[in-house]
Coordinates of C-alpha atoms in Angstrom, one line a residue:
X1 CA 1.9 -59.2 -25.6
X2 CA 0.5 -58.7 -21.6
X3 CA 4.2 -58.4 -21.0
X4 CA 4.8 -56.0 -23.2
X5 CA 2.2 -54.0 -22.6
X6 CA 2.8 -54.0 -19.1
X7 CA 6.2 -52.9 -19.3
X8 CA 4.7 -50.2 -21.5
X9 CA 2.3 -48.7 -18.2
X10 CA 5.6 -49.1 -16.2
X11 CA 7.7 -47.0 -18.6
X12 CA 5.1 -44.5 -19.0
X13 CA 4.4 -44.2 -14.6
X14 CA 8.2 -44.3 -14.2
X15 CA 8.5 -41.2 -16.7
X16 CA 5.1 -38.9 -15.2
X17 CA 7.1 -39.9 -11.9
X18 CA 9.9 -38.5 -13.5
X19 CA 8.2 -35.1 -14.5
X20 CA 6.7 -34.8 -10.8
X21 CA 10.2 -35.0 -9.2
X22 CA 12.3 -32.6 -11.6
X23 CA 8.9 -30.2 -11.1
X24 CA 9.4 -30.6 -7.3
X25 CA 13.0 -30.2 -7.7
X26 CA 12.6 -27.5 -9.1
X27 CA 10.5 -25.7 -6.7
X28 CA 12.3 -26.5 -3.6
X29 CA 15.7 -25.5 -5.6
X30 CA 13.8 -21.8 -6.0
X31 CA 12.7 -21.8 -2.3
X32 CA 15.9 -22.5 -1.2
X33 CA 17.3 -19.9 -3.8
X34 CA 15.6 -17.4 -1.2
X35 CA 17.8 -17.5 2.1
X36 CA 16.5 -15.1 5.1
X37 CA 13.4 -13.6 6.5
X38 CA 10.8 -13.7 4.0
X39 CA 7.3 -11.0 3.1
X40 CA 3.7 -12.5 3.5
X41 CA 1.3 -10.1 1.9
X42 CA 3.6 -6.5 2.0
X43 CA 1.6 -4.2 2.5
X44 CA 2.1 -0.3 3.2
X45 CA 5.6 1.2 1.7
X46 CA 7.9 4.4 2.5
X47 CA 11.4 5.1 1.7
X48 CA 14.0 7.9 3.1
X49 CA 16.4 6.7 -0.2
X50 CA 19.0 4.5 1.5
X51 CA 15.8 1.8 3.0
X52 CA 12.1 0.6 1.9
X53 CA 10.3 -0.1 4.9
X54 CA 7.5 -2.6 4.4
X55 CA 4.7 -3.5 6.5
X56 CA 5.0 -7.1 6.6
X57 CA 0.8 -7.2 7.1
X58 CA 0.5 -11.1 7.9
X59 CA 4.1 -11.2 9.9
X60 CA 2.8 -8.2 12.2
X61 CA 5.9 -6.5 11.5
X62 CA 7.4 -3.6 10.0
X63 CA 10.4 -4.3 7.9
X64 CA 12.9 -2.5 6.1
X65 CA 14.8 -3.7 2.6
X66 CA 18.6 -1.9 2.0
X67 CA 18.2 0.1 -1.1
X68 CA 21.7 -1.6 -2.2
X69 CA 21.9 -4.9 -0.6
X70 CA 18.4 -5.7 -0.8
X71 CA 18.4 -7.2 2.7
X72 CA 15.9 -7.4 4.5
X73 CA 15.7 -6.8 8.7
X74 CA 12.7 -6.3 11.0
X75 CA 12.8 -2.9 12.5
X76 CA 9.5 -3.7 14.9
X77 CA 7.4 -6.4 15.8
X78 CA 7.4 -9.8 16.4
X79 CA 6.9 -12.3 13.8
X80 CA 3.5 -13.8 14.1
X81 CA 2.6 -12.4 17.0
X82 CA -0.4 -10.1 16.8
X83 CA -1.6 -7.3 19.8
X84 CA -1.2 -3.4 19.9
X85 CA 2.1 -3.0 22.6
X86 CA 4.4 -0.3 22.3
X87 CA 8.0 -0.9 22.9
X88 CA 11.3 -0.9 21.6
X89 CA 11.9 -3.7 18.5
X90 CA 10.1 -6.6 18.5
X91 CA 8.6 -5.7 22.0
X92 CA 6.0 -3.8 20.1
X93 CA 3.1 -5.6 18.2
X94 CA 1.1 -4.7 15.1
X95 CA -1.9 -6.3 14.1
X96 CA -2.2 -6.3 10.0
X97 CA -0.2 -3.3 9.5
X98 CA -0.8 -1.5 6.8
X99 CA -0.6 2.6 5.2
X100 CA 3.3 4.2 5.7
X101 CA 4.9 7.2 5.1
X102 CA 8.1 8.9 6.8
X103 CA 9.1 12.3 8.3
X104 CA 12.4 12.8 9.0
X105 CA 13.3 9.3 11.4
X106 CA 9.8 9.1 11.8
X107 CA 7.6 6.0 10.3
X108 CA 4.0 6.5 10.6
X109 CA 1.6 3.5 10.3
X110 CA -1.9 2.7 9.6
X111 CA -2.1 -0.4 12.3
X112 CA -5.9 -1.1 10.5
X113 CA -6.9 -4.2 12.4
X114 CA -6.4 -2.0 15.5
X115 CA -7.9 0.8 14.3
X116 CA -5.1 3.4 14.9
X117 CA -2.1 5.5 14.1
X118 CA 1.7 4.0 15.0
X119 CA 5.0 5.9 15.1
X120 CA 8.0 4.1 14.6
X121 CA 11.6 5.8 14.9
X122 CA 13.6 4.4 12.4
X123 CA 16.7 4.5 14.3
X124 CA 16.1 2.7 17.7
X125 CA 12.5 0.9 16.7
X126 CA 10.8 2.6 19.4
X127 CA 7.1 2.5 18.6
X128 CA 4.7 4.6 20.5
X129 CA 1.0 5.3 19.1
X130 CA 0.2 8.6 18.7
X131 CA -3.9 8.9 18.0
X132 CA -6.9 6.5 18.7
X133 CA -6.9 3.3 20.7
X134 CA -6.2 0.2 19.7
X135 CA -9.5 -2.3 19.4
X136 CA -11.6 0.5 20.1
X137 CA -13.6 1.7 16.7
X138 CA -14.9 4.7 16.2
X139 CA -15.3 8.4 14.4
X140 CA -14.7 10.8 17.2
X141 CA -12.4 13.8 16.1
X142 CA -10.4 14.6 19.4
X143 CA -6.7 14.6 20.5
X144 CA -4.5 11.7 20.5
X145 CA -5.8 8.7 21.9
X146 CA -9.2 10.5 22.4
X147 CA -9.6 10.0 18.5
X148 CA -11.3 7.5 17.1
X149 CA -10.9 5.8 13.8
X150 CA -12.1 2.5 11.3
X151 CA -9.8 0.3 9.8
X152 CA -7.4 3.2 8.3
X153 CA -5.2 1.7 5.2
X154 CA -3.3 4.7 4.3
X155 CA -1.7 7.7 5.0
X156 CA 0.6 10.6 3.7
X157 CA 2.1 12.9 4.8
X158 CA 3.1 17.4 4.2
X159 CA 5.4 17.4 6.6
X160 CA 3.2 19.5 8.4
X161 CA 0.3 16.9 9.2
X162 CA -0.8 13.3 8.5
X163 CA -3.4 13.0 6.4
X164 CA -5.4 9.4 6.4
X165 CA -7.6 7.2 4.3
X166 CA -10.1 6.3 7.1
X167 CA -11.3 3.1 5.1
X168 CA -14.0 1.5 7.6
X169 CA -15.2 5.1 8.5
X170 CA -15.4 6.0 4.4
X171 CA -13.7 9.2 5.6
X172 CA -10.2 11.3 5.2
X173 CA -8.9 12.5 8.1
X174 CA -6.0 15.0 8.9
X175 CA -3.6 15.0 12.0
X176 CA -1.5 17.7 12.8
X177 CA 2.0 16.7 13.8
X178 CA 2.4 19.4 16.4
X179 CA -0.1 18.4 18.7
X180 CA -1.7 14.9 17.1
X181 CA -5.3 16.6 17.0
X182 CA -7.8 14.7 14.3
X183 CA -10.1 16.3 12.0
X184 CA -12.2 15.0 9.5
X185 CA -11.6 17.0 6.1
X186 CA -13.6 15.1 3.6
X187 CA -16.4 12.4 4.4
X188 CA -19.3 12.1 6.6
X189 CA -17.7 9.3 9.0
X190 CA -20.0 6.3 8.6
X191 CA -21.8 7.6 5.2
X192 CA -20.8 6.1 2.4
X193 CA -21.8 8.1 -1.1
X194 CA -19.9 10.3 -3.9
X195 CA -20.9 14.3 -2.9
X196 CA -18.2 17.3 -3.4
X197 CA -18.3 20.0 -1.6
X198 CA -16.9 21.3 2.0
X199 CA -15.6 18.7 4.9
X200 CA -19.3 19.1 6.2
X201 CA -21.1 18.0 3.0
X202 CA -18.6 15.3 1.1
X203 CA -19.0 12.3 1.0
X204 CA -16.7 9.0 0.0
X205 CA -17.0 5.8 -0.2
X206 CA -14.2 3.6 1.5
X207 CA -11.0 4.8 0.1
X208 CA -8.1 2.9 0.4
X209 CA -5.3 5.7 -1.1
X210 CA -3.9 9.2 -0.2
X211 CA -1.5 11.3 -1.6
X212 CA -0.4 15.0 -1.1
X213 CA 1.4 17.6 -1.9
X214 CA 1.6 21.4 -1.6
X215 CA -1.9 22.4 -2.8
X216 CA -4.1 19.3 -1.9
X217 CA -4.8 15.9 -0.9
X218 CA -5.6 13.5 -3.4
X219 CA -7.7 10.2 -2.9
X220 CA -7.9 7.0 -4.4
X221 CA -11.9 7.0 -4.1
X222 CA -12.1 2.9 -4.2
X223 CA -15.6 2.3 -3.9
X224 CA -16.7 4.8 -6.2
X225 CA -13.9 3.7 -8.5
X226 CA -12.9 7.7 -8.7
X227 CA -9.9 9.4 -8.1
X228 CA -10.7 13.0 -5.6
X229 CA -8.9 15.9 -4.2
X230 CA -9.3 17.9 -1.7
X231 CA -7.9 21.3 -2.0
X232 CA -5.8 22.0 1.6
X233 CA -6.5 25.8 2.0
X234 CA -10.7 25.3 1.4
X235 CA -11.1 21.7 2.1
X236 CA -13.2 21.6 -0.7
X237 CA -13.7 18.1 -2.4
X238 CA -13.7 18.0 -6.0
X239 CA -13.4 14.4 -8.6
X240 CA -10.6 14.9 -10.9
X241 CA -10.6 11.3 -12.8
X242 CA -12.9 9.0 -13.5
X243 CA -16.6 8.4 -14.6
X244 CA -17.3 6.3 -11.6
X245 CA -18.4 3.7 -14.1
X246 CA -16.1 0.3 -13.4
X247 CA -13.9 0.2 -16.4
X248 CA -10.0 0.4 -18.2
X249 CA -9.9 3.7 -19.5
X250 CA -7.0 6.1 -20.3
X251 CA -7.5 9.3 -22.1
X252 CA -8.7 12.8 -20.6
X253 CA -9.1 12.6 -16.8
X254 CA -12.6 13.1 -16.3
X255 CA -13.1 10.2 -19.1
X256 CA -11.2 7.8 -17.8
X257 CA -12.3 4.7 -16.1
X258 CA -10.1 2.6 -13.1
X259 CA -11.2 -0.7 -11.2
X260 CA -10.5 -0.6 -7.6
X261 CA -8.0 1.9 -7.7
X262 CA -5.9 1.7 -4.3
X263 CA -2.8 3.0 -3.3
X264 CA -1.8 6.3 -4.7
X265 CA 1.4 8.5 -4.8
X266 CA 2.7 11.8 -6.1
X267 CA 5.6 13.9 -6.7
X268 CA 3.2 17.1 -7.2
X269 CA 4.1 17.0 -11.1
X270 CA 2.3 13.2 -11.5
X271 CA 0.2 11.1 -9.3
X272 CA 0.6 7.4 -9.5
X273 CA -2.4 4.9 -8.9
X274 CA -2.5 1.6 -8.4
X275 CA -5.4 0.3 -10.3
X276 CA -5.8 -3.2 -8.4
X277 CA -8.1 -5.3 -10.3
X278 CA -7.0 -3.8 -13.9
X279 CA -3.6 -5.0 -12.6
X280 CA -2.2 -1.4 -13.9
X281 CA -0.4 1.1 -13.0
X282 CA -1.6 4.3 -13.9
X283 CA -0.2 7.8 -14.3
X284 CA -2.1 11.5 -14.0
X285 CA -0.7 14.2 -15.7
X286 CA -1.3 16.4 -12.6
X287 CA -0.8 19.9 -15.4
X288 CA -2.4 17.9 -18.3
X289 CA -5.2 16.1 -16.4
X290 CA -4.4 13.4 -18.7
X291 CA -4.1 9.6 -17.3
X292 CA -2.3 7.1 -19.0
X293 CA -1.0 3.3 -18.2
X294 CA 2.7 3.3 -16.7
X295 CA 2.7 -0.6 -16.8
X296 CA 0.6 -3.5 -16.3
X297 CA 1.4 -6.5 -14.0
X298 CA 0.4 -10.1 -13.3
X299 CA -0.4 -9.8 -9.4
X300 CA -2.6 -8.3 -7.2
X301 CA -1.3 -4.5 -6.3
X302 CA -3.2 -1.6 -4.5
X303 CA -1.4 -1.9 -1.0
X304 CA 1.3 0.0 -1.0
X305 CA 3.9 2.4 -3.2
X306 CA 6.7 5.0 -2.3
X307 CA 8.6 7.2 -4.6
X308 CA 12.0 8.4 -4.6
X309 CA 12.6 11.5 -3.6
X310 CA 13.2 12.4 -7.7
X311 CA 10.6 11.0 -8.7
X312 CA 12.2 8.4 -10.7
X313 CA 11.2 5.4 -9.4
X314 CA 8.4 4.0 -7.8
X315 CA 8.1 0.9 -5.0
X316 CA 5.0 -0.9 -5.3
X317 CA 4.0 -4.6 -3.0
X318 CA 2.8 -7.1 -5.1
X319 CA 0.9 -9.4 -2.9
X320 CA 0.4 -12.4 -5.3
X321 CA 4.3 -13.0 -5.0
X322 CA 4.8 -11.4 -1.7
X323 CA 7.7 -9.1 -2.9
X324 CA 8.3 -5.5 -3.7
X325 CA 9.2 -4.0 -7.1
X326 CA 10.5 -1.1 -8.4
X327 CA 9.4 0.6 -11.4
X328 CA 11.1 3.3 -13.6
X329 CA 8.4 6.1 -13.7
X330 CA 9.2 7.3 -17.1
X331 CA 9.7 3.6 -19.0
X332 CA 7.6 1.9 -17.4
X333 CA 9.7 -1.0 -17.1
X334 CA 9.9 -2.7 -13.6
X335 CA 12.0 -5.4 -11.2
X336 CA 11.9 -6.9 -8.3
X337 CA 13.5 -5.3 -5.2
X338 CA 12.7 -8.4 -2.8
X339 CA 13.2 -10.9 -2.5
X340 CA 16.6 -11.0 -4.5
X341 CA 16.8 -13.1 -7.6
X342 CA 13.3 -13.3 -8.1

């Protein structure tokens, strides 16, 4: 009977053992499904229609996925290597890149660990920075370099100027492209609070999304879990959704109720938000003032989106599987753009 019990335990170890090696199998056989660079926590997004370009925020570079292919290719930066350099390619260094958007060849970057703006041309990787100085932190409005700003996450742009969600500094920020002079348009820089009014009297409270079109700048007011706009010919702040009471709300806009709201886009018909810790993505009926859920997914979102030129689809990072998906903006219904096959 010892025996036979014995060879009982054995049978029963040999077939847990068993279990564990198909699981492992099985995981190794899905790594390996994956062939080529890879994303660690994507972060910012913009797309010209034939690439996505991804800040690759724990890699310290900038990447771009073919729309078609889906391959992916480093445009600047050096894999895990950190600093603030300009230079051509992976001469240049990023540290924790973040916020994107494109103007003609022109990538623009929130580089938020050092606390400045980055442009990137797209065609040779030349990276130069174009306002504040990396590792130095501050709020100064000035020209260029002379600027100062606080961990910035995200930025947008009119074609006209860059507009900035000055995260650290719980400010927005607007530099003109001709000349790369900053001024603050909504926020006291360093006073956190929910005010409206005039760039002199708002107040915000670190936001982590912008969005704009023709007629204003929209926010993604994180801390005061608000969405804001700022109307571009007064400057005048004003809260178009939200209660500010932390919740998952659709319904009228002024009723409704986000958690953490991040990254934000719009095609000047519909803004898209990206309602981190409700794992949602929401859609405002700009006209109807209406928001409503687009879809809902399992990871972590809020870094980043992009939209097609039409409108039709939007990018988004998911940083719980490191990839990037697109979603149709009318269904609702989404896949993933990278890494392939996933």
């Amino acid at each position: 009977m010892r025996v036979l019990a014995n060879f009982k335990v054995i049978l029963a170890t040999a077939a847990i053992l068993a279990v564990g090696a198909s699981a492992i199998a099985q995981e190794l056989q899905g790594l390996q499904a994956q062939s080529g660079p890879r994303l660690d926590f994507p972060a910012g997004l913009a797309t010209d229609g034939r690439a996505v370009y991804v800040a690759n925020s724990r890699n310290n570079t900038v990447e771009a996925i073919d729309a078609t292919t889906r391959s992916l290719r480093i445009v600047a930066g050096k894999l895990f290597q950190e600093g603030s350099n300009d230079g051509v390619g992976e001469a240049a260094r990023f540290n924790s890149p973040d916020g994107m958007t494109i103007n003609g060849q022109d990538l623009y970057l929130c580089d938020t660990n050092n606390s400045d703006i980055r442009k990137i041309n797209t065609g040779s990787g030349a990276v130069t920075t174009v306002a504040g100085t990396a590792n130095i932190g501050g709020t100064e409005d000035a020209t260029g370099s002379a600027a100062h700003f606080n961990n910035p996450t995200q930025i947008a742009t009119d074609g006209t100027s860059l507009y900035v969600a000055d995260s650290g500094n719980s400010a927005i920020r607007r530099i003109t492209l001709a000349d790369f002079k900053v001024m603050t348009v909504g926020g006291q820089a360093g006073t956190a609070g929910k005010t409206e009014g005039g760039p002199k009297k708002s107040l915000f409270s670190g936001p982590r999304g912008v969005a704009v079109d023709k007629k204003a700048i929209y926010v993604a007011d994180t801390g005061n879990d608000v969405i804001r706009k700022i109307d571009i010919s007064s400057l005048e702040t004003s809260t178009i959704a939200g209660t500010g009471e932390e919740g998952d709300k659709d319904g009228p806009a002024l009723q409704a109720q986000f958690n953490n709201p991040g990254a934000i886009c719009t095609d000047g018909s519909f803004l898209y938000i990206l309602d981190a810790d409700n794992h949602a993505i929401r859609k405002m009926d700009l006209n109807a003032n209406t928001v409503t859920k687009l879809t809902l997914v399992n990871g972590h979102i809020g870094s980043g989106c992009a939209l097609t030129s039409d409108g039709k689809q939007l990018y988004f990072s998911d940083t719980t599987e490191n990839a990037v998906e697109v979603v149709d903006t009318t269904s609702g219904n989404f896949t993933t753009l990278y890494p392939p096959g996933q």
